[in-house]
PDB file of C-alpha atoms in Angstrom:
ATOM      1  CA  MET L   1      12.794  -3.538 158.436  1.00 49.00           C
ATOM      2  CA  THR L   2      13.455  -0.207 160.162  1.00 60.00           C
ATOM      3  CA  LYS L   3      13.587  -0.416 163.953  1.00 78.00           C
ATOM      4  CA  THR L   4      10.966   1.692 165.709  1.00 90.00           C
ATOM      5  CA  ILE L   5      12.547   4.296 167.974  1.00 92.00           C
ATOM      6  CA  THR L   6      10.699   5.924 170.857  1.00 95.00           C
ATOM      7  CA  ARG L   7      11.821   8.561 173.347  1.00 95.00           C
ATOM      8  CA  ASP L   8      11.081   6.270 176.292  1.00 95.00           C
ATOM      9  CA  GLN L   9      12.687   3.111 174.984  1.00 95.00           C
ATOM     10  CA  ALA L  10      14.915   1.114 177.327  1.00 95.00           C
ATOM     11  CA  TYR L  11      18.442   2.368 177.915  1.00 97.00           C
ATOM     12  CA  GLU L  12      21.386   0.414 176.539  1.00 96.00           C
ATOM     13  CA  ALA L  13      24.403  -0.687 178.562  1.00 96.00           C
ATOM     14  CA  GLY L  14      27.512   1.196 177.497  1.00 96.00           C
ATOM     15  CA  ALA L  15      25.483   3.799 175.623  1.00 98.00           C
ATOM     16  CA  THR L  16      23.806   5.644 178.511  1.00 98.00           C
ATOM     17  CA  ALA L  17      25.015   8.678 180.463  1.00 98.00           C
ATOM     18  CA  ILE L  18      23.638  11.016 183.102  1.00 98.00           C
ATOM     19  CA  LEU L  19      24.428  14.731 183.053  1.00 98.00           C
ATOM     20  CA  LEU L  20      24.062  16.798 186.232  1.00 98.00           C
ATOM     21  CA  VAL L  21      23.644  20.480 185.386  1.00 98.00           C
ATOM     22  CA  ASP L  22      24.987  23.259 187.647  1.00 98.00           C
ATOM     23  CA  LEU L  23      24.350  21.612 191.021  1.00 98.00           C
ATOM     24  CA  GLN L  24      26.864  23.922 192.667  1.00 98.00           C
ATOM     25  CA  LYS L  25      27.273  25.261 196.180  1.00 97.00           C
ATOM     26  CA  ILE L  26      26.920  28.868 195.052  1.00 95.00           C
ATOM     27  CA  TRP L  27      23.398  28.226 193.781  1.00 95.00           C
ATOM     28  CA  LEU L  28      22.208  25.654 196.314  1.00 96.00           C
ATOM     29  CA  ILE L  29      23.510  26.863 199.675  1.00 94.00           C
ATOM     30  CA  PRO L  30      21.614  29.907 201.032  1.00 92.00           C
ATOM     31  CA  GLY L  31      23.627  33.068 201.514  1.00 86.00           C
ATOM     32  CA  ILE L  32      26.335  32.435 198.896  1.00 85.00           C
ATOM     33  CA  ASP L  33      24.762  33.603 195.628  1.00 83.00           C
ATOM     34  CA  PRO L  34      25.245  37.411 195.443  1.00 76.00           C
ATOM     35  CA  SER L  35      22.890  37.805 192.477  1.00 76.00           C
ATOM     36  CA  HIS L  36      19.756  36.883 194.456  1.00 77.00           C
ATOM     37  CA  PRO L  37      19.888  38.669 197.830  1.00 74.00           C
ATOM     38  CA  GLU L  38      16.096  38.362 198.088  1.00 75.00           C
ATOM     39  CA  ARG L  39      16.324  34.588 198.453  1.00 80.00           C
ATOM     40  CA  GLY L  40      16.488  33.891 202.152  1.00 81.00           C
ATOM     41  CA  PRO L  41      16.935  30.371 203.564  1.00 86.00           C
ATOM     42  CA  ASP L  42      13.148  29.906 203.567  1.00 87.00           C
ATOM     43  CA  HIS L  43      12.772  30.690 199.859  1.00 92.00           C
ATOM     44  CA  TYR L  44      10.914  28.057 197.819  1.00 95.00           C
ATOM     45  CA  PHE L  45      13.992  27.305 195.701  1.00 95.00           C
ATOM     46  CA  TYR L  46      16.203  26.389 198.653  1.00 95.00           C
ATOM     47  CA  LYS L  47      13.509  24.293 200.296  1.00 96.00           C
ATOM     48  CA  GLN L  48      12.741  22.478 197.056  1.00 97.00           C
ATOM     49  CA  THR L  49      16.349  21.702 196.214  1.00 97.00           C
ATOM     50  CA  ALA L  50      17.218  20.628 199.768  1.00 97.00           C
ATOM     51  CA  THR L  51      14.233  18.323 200.226  1.00 98.00           C
ATOM     52  CA  GLU L  52      13.760  16.920 196.721  1.00 98.00           C
ATOM     53  CA  THR L  53      16.231  17.947 194.003  1.00 98.00           C
ATOM     54  CA  ILE L  54      19.478  17.146 195.795  1.00 98.00           C
ATOM     55  CA  PRO L  55      18.232  13.896 197.424  1.00 98.00           C
ATOM     56  CA  ASN L  56      16.877  12.659 194.086  1.00 98.00           C
ATOM     57  CA  ASN L  57      20.158  13.431 192.365  1.00 98.00           C
ATOM     58  CA  GLU L  58      21.983  11.531 195.100  1.00 98.00           C
ATOM     59  CA  ARG L  59      19.776   8.511 194.421  1.00 98.00           C
ATOM     60  CA  LEU L  60      20.245   8.792 190.654  1.00 98.00           C
ATOM     61  CA  LEU L  61      24.002   9.092 191.021  1.00 98.00           C
ATOM     62  CA  ALA L  62      24.140   5.990 193.203  1.00 98.00           C
ATOM     63  CA  ALA L  63      22.079   4.005 190.696  1.00 98.00           C
ATOM     64  CA  ALA L  64      24.159   5.226 187.765  1.00 98.00           C
ATOM     65  CA  ARG L  65      27.430   4.358 189.475  1.00 97.00           C
ATOM     66  CA  GLU L  66      26.193   0.932 190.548  1.00 97.00           C
ATOM     67  CA  ASN L  67      25.020   0.015 187.056  1.00 97.00           C
ATOM     68  CA  GLY L  68      27.858   1.166 184.823  1.00 95.00           C
ATOM     69  CA  VAL L  69      26.300   4.392 183.556  1.00 97.00           C
ATOM     70  CA  GLU L  70      28.662   7.171 182.487  1.00 98.00           C
ATOM     71  CA  VAL L  71      28.412  10.200 184.804  1.00 98.00           C
ATOM     72  CA  LEU L  72      29.120  13.762 183.669  1.00 98.00           C
ATOM     73  CA  HIS L  73      28.813  17.009 185.604  1.00 98.00           C
ATOM     74  CA  THR L  74      28.682  20.509 184.169  1.00 98.00           C
ATOM     75  CA  ILE L  75      29.239  23.637 186.236  1.00 98.00           C
ATOM     76  CA  ILE L  76      29.255  27.341 185.520  1.00 97.00           C
ATOM     77  CA  GLN L  77      32.909  28.269 185.912  1.00 96.00           C
ATOM     78  CA  SER L  78      35.262  30.641 184.107  1.00 95.00           C
ATOM     79  CA  LEU L  79      38.527  29.352 182.707  1.00 94.00           C
ATOM     80  CA  THR L  80      40.232  32.501 183.989  1.00 95.00           C
ATOM     81  CA  GLU L  81      40.299  34.229 187.360  1.00 95.00           C
ATOM     82  CA  ASP L  82      38.989  37.549 186.006  1.00 95.00           C
ATOM     83  CA  GLY L  83      36.340  36.046 183.720  1.00 94.00           C
ATOM     84  CA  ARG L  84      37.654  37.510 180.499  1.00 95.00           C
ATOM     85  CA  ASP L  85      36.773  34.251 178.732  1.00 94.00           C
ATOM     86  CA  CYS L  86      33.076  34.479 179.713  1.00 92.00           C
ATOM     87  CA  SER L  87      30.349  34.794 177.122  1.00 92.00           C
ATOM     88  CA  LEU L  88      28.958  38.261 176.480  1.00 94.00           C
ATOM     89  CA  ASP L  89      25.688  37.225 178.109  1.00 93.00           C
ATOM     90  CA  HIS L  90      27.470  36.156 181.304  1.00 93.00           C
ATOM     91  CA  LYS L  91      29.466  39.385 181.341  1.00 93.00           C
ATOM     92  CA  LEU L  92      26.282  41.411 181.015  1.00 94.00           C
ATOM     93  CA  THR L  93      24.290  39.445 183.616  1.00 91.00           C
ATOM     94  CA  PRO L  94      26.917  39.294 185.303  1.00 91.00           C
ATOM     95  CA  ILE L  95      27.813  35.674 186.113  1.00 92.00           C
ATOM     96  CA  HIS L  96      31.448  34.897 186.877  1.00 93.00           C
ATOM     97  CA  ILE L  97      32.757  32.068 189.050  1.00 95.00           C
ATOM     98  CA  PRO L  98      36.570  31.875 188.978  1.00 95.00           C
ATOM     99  CA  ARG L  99      38.017  28.379 188.850  1.00 91.00           C
ATOM    100  CA  SER L 100      39.688  28.921 192.233  1.00 94.00           C
ATOM    101  CA  ALA L 101      36.364  29.573 193.998  1.00 95.00           C
ATOM    102  CA  PRO L 102      35.348  26.613 196.196  1.00 95.00           C
ATOM    103  CA  GLU L 103      31.710  27.680 196.075  1.00 96.00           C
ATOM    104  CA  GLY L 104      31.751  26.954 192.344  1.00 96.00           C
ATOM    105  CA  LEU L 105      32.109  23.226 192.965  1.00 97.00           C
ATOM    106  CA  PRO L 106      29.166  20.838 193.216  1.00 98.00           C
ATOM    107  CA  VAL L 107      27.624  20.349 196.645  1.00 98.00           C
ATOM    108  CA  ASP L 108      29.560  17.757 198.605  1.00 97.00           C
ATOM    109  CA  SER L 109      27.109  14.891 198.145  1.00 98.00           C
ATOM    110  CA  LEU L 110      27.103  15.368 194.353  1.00 98.00           C
ATOM    111  CA  MET L 111      30.826  15.800 193.782  1.00 98.00           C
ATOM    112  CA  PRO L 112      32.396  13.703 191.008  1.00 98.00           C
ATOM    113  CA  VAL L 113      34.135  10.529 192.122  1.00 97.00           C
ATOM    114  CA  GLY L 114      36.881   8.576 190.405  1.00 96.00           C
ATOM    115  CA  ASP L 115      37.330   9.712 186.809  1.00 96.00           C
ATOM    116  CA  GLU L 116      33.859  11.149 186.284  1.00 98.00           C
ATOM    117  CA  ILE L 117      33.996  14.077 183.899  1.00 98.00           C
ATOM    118  CA  MET L 118      33.308  17.625 185.095  1.00 98.00           C
ATOM    119  CA  ILE L 119      32.895  20.244 182.376  1.00 98.00           C
ATOM    120  CA  PRO L 120      33.073  24.009 183.061  1.00 97.00           C
ATOM    121  CA  LYS L 121      30.889  26.262 180.948  1.00 97.00           C
ATOM    122  CA  THR L 122      30.334  29.997 180.522  1.00 95.00           C
ATOM    123  CA  SER L 123      26.947  29.926 178.854  1.00 94.00           C
ATOM    124  CA  SER L 124      23.497  28.598 179.626  1.00 93.00           C
ATOM    125  CA  GLY L 125      23.781  25.852 177.028  1.00 96.00           C
ATOM    126  CA  VAL L 126      26.472  23.281 177.750  1.00 98.00           C
ATOM    127  CA  PHE L 127      26.461  22.212 174.101  1.00 98.00           C
ATOM    128  CA  ASN L 128      27.221  25.779 173.010  1.00 95.00           C
ATOM    129  CA  SER L 129      30.346  26.561 175.061  1.00 94.00           C
ATOM    130  CA  THR L 130      31.979  23.162 175.678  1.00 97.00           C
ATOM    131  CA  ASN L 131      33.093  20.051 173.816  1.00 97.00           C
ATOM    132  CA  ILE L 132      30.433  17.863 175.446  1.00 98.00           C
ATOM    133  CA  ASP L 133      29.012  16.647 172.130  1.00 98.00           C
ATOM    134  CA  TYR L 134      32.494  15.481 171.096  1.00 98.00           C
ATOM    135  CA  LEU L 135      32.954  13.752 174.457  1.00 98.00           C
ATOM    136  CA  LEU L 136      29.588  12.008 174.399  1.00 98.00           C
ATOM    137  CA  LYS L 137      30.176  10.720 170.886  1.00 98.00           C
ATOM    138  CA  ASN L 138      33.649   9.472 171.872  1.00 98.00           C
ATOM    139  CA  LEU L 139      32.029   7.664 174.808  1.00 98.00           C
ATOM    140  CA  GLY L 140      29.469   6.042 172.500  1.00 98.00           C
ATOM    141  CA  ILE L 141      26.497   7.642 174.229  1.00 98.00           C
ATOM    142  CA  LYS L 142      23.031   7.454 172.660  1.00 98.00           C
ATOM    143  CA  TYR L 143      20.854   7.967 175.737  1.00 98.00           C
ATOM    144  CA  LEU L 144      21.372  11.111 177.838  1.00 98.00           C
ATOM    145  CA  ILE L 145      19.648  11.586 181.185  1.00 98.00           C
ATOM    146  CA  ILE L 146      19.560  15.219 182.308  1.00 98.00           C
ATOM    147  CA  THR L 147      18.980  16.657 185.792  1.00 98.00           C
ATOM    148  CA  GLY L 148      19.813  19.879 187.606  1.00 98.00           C
ATOM    149  CA  ILE L 149      19.076  23.594 187.689  1.00 98.00           C
ATOM    150  CA  MET L 150      17.520  25.785 186.454  1.00 98.00           C
ATOM    151  CA  THR L 151      14.731  23.837 184.777  1.00 98.00           C
ATOM    152  CA  ASP L 152      13.767  26.770 182.559  1.00 98.00           C
ATOM    153  CA  GLN L 153      17.298  27.895 181.745  1.00 97.00           C
ATOM    154  CA  CYS L 154      20.365  25.646 181.609  1.00 98.00           C
ATOM    155  CA  VAL L 155      18.407  22.364 181.831  1.00 98.00           C
ATOM    156  CA  ASP L 156      16.040  23.536 179.101  1.00 98.00           C
ATOM    157  CA  MET L 157      18.933  24.345 176.769  1.00 98.00           C
ATOM    158  CA  ALA L 158      20.732  21.076 177.488  1.00 98.00           C
ATOM    159  CA  VAL L 159      17.592  19.078 176.673  1.00 98.00           C
ATOM    160  CA  ARG L 160      16.828  20.891 173.420  1.00 98.00           C
ATOM    161  CA  ASP L 161      20.419  20.978 172.190  1.00 98.00           C
ATOM    162  CA  ALA L 162      21.001  17.308 172.994  1.00 98.00           C
ATOM    163  CA  ALA L 163      17.830  16.345 171.138  1.00 98.00           C
ATOM    164  CA  ASP L 164      18.897  18.383 168.107  1.00 98.00           C
ATOM    165  CA  ARG L 165      22.236  16.568 168.086  1.00 98.00           C
ATOM    166  CA  GLY L 166      20.626  13.141 167.939  1.00 97.00           C
ATOM    167  CA  TYR L 167      20.586  11.923 171.540  1.00 98.00           C
ATOM    168  CA  LEU L 168      17.559  10.251 173.092  1.00 98.00           C
ATOM    169  CA  VAL L 169      17.032  12.517 176.087  1.00 98.00           C
ATOM    170  CA  THR L 170      15.410  11.869 179.449  1.00 98.00           C
ATOM    171  CA  CYS L 171      14.650  14.791 181.749  1.00 98.00           C
ATOM    172  CA  VAL L 172      14.150  13.673 185.331  1.00 98.00           C
ATOM    173  CA  THR L 173      11.382  16.034 186.380  1.00 98.00           C
ATOM    174  CA  ASP L 174      11.751  15.763 190.156  1.00 98.00           C
ATOM    175  CA  ALA L 175      15.539  15.993 189.996  1.00 98.00           C
ATOM    176  CA  CYS L 176      15.345  19.479 188.447  1.00 98.00           C
ATOM    177  CA  ALA L 177      14.298  22.794 189.979  1.00 98.00           C
ATOM    178  CA  THR L 178      13.952  26.494 189.332  1.00 97.00           C
ATOM    179  CA  ALA L 179      12.897  29.636 191.200  1.00 95.00           C
ATOM    180  CA  THR L 180       9.152  28.899 191.336  1.00 96.00           C
ATOM    181  CA  PRO L 181       6.926  25.852 190.798  1.00 98.00           C
ATOM    182  CA  GLU L 182       5.148  27.731 188.010  1.00 98.00           C
ATOM    183  CA  ARG L 183       8.388  28.279 186.118  1.00 98.00           C
ATOM    184  CA  HIS L 184       9.334  24.628 186.622  1.00 98.00           C
ATOM    185  CA  ASP L 185       6.040  23.284 185.332  1.00 98.00           C
ATOM    186  CA  GLY L 186       5.981  25.746 182.441  1.00 98.00           C
ATOM    187  CA  ALA L 187       9.452  24.709 181.324  1.00 98.00           C
ATOM    188  CA  LEU L 188       8.593  21.016 181.377  1.00 98.00           C
ATOM    189  CA  LYS L 189       5.551  21.691 179.218  1.00 98.00           C
ATOM    190  CA  ALA L 190       7.619  23.803 176.825  1.00 97.00           C
ATOM    191  CA  PHE L 191      10.475  21.368 176.193  1.00 98.00           C
ATOM    192  CA  GLY L 192       8.657  18.106 176.909  1.00 97.00           C
ATOM    193  CA  GLY L 193       8.389  17.393 173.204  1.00 97.00           C
ATOM    194  CA  TYR L 194      12.171  17.072 172.963  1.00 98.00           C
ATOM    195  CA  CYS L 195      12.596  14.347 175.578  1.00 98.00           C
ATOM    196  CA  TRP L 196      11.064  11.674 177.757  1.00 98.00           C
ATOM    197  CA  LEU L 197       9.809  13.246 180.981  1.00 98.00           C
ATOM    198  CA  ALA L 198      10.144  10.760 183.833  1.00 98.00           C
ATOM    199  CA  ASP L 199      10.471  10.815 187.611  1.00 98.00           C
ATOM    200  CA  THR L 200      13.392   9.613 189.699  1.00 98.00           C
ATOM    201  CA  ASP L 201      11.869   6.270 190.702  1.00 98.00           C
ATOM    202  CA  THR L 202      11.099   5.352 187.089  1.00 98.00           C
ATOM    203  CA  VAL L 203      14.574   6.262 185.861  1.00 98.00           C
ATOM    204  CA  ILE L 204      16.271   4.371 188.693  1.00 98.00           C
ATOM    205  CA  GLU L 205      14.348   1.220 187.751  1.00 97.00           C
ATOM    206  CA  ARG L 206      15.566   1.657 184.159  1.00 97.00           C
ATOM    207  CA  LEU L 207      19.149   2.089 185.383  1.00 97.00           C
ATOM    208  CA  LYS L 208      18.943  -1.015 187.568  1.00 96.00           C
ATOM    209  CA  ALA L 209      17.882  -3.023 184.537  1.00 95.00           C
ATOM    210  CA  LEU L 210      21.231  -2.235 182.922  1.00 91.00           C
ATOM    211  CA  GLY L 211      23.076  -4.016 185.701  1.00 81.00           C
ATOM    212  CA  LYS L 212      21.060  -7.229 185.450  1.00 75.00           C
ATOM    213  CA  PRO L 213      22.535 -10.229 183.613  1.00 66.00           C
ATOM    214  CA  ALA L 214      21.209 -10.649 180.082  1.00 59.00           C
TER     215      ALA L 214
END
């Protein structure tokens, strides 16, 4: 008899990973990102990420680490100092963060620890410009939890591409953010059919279940 599969089925120990998308200082600390001079420290995006997105990712990271869940981070970062390896889209935008730039690293509270994997990318979609699919399959991952920024850009592409490659995807809705609440809500509605949409508290309870004795 064929097993029924649902998007919100319980995670499996040893087959679950969390992916944090682009939670970097350059995007999250006011005054660093040169591409958005109009965003002052009181802009919605900075308030939202400081009060909800970052704290929720901190909680998710702690739960993942405590319960044996694989943790991966992806950041926008060129492989070269002059960005000659960047995608055409990033060259045209332009988006270039040299690998020597400290502001390209995750914010301090979300930095990788131990041997957690951090993957640089030069496109919106992490599955398009990195070997993440190869890595996840080598790790035996079936369930991929996705958080980060921007909900309607890099998170959106990660969710859709992961679903197309056969992963059961969770998007943690209150651990993602974008420039406006309207864009955030619109993105969740647009890609919600590719994943399980859940909040931080619900996902943490699922992660805690992995650490309980059978």
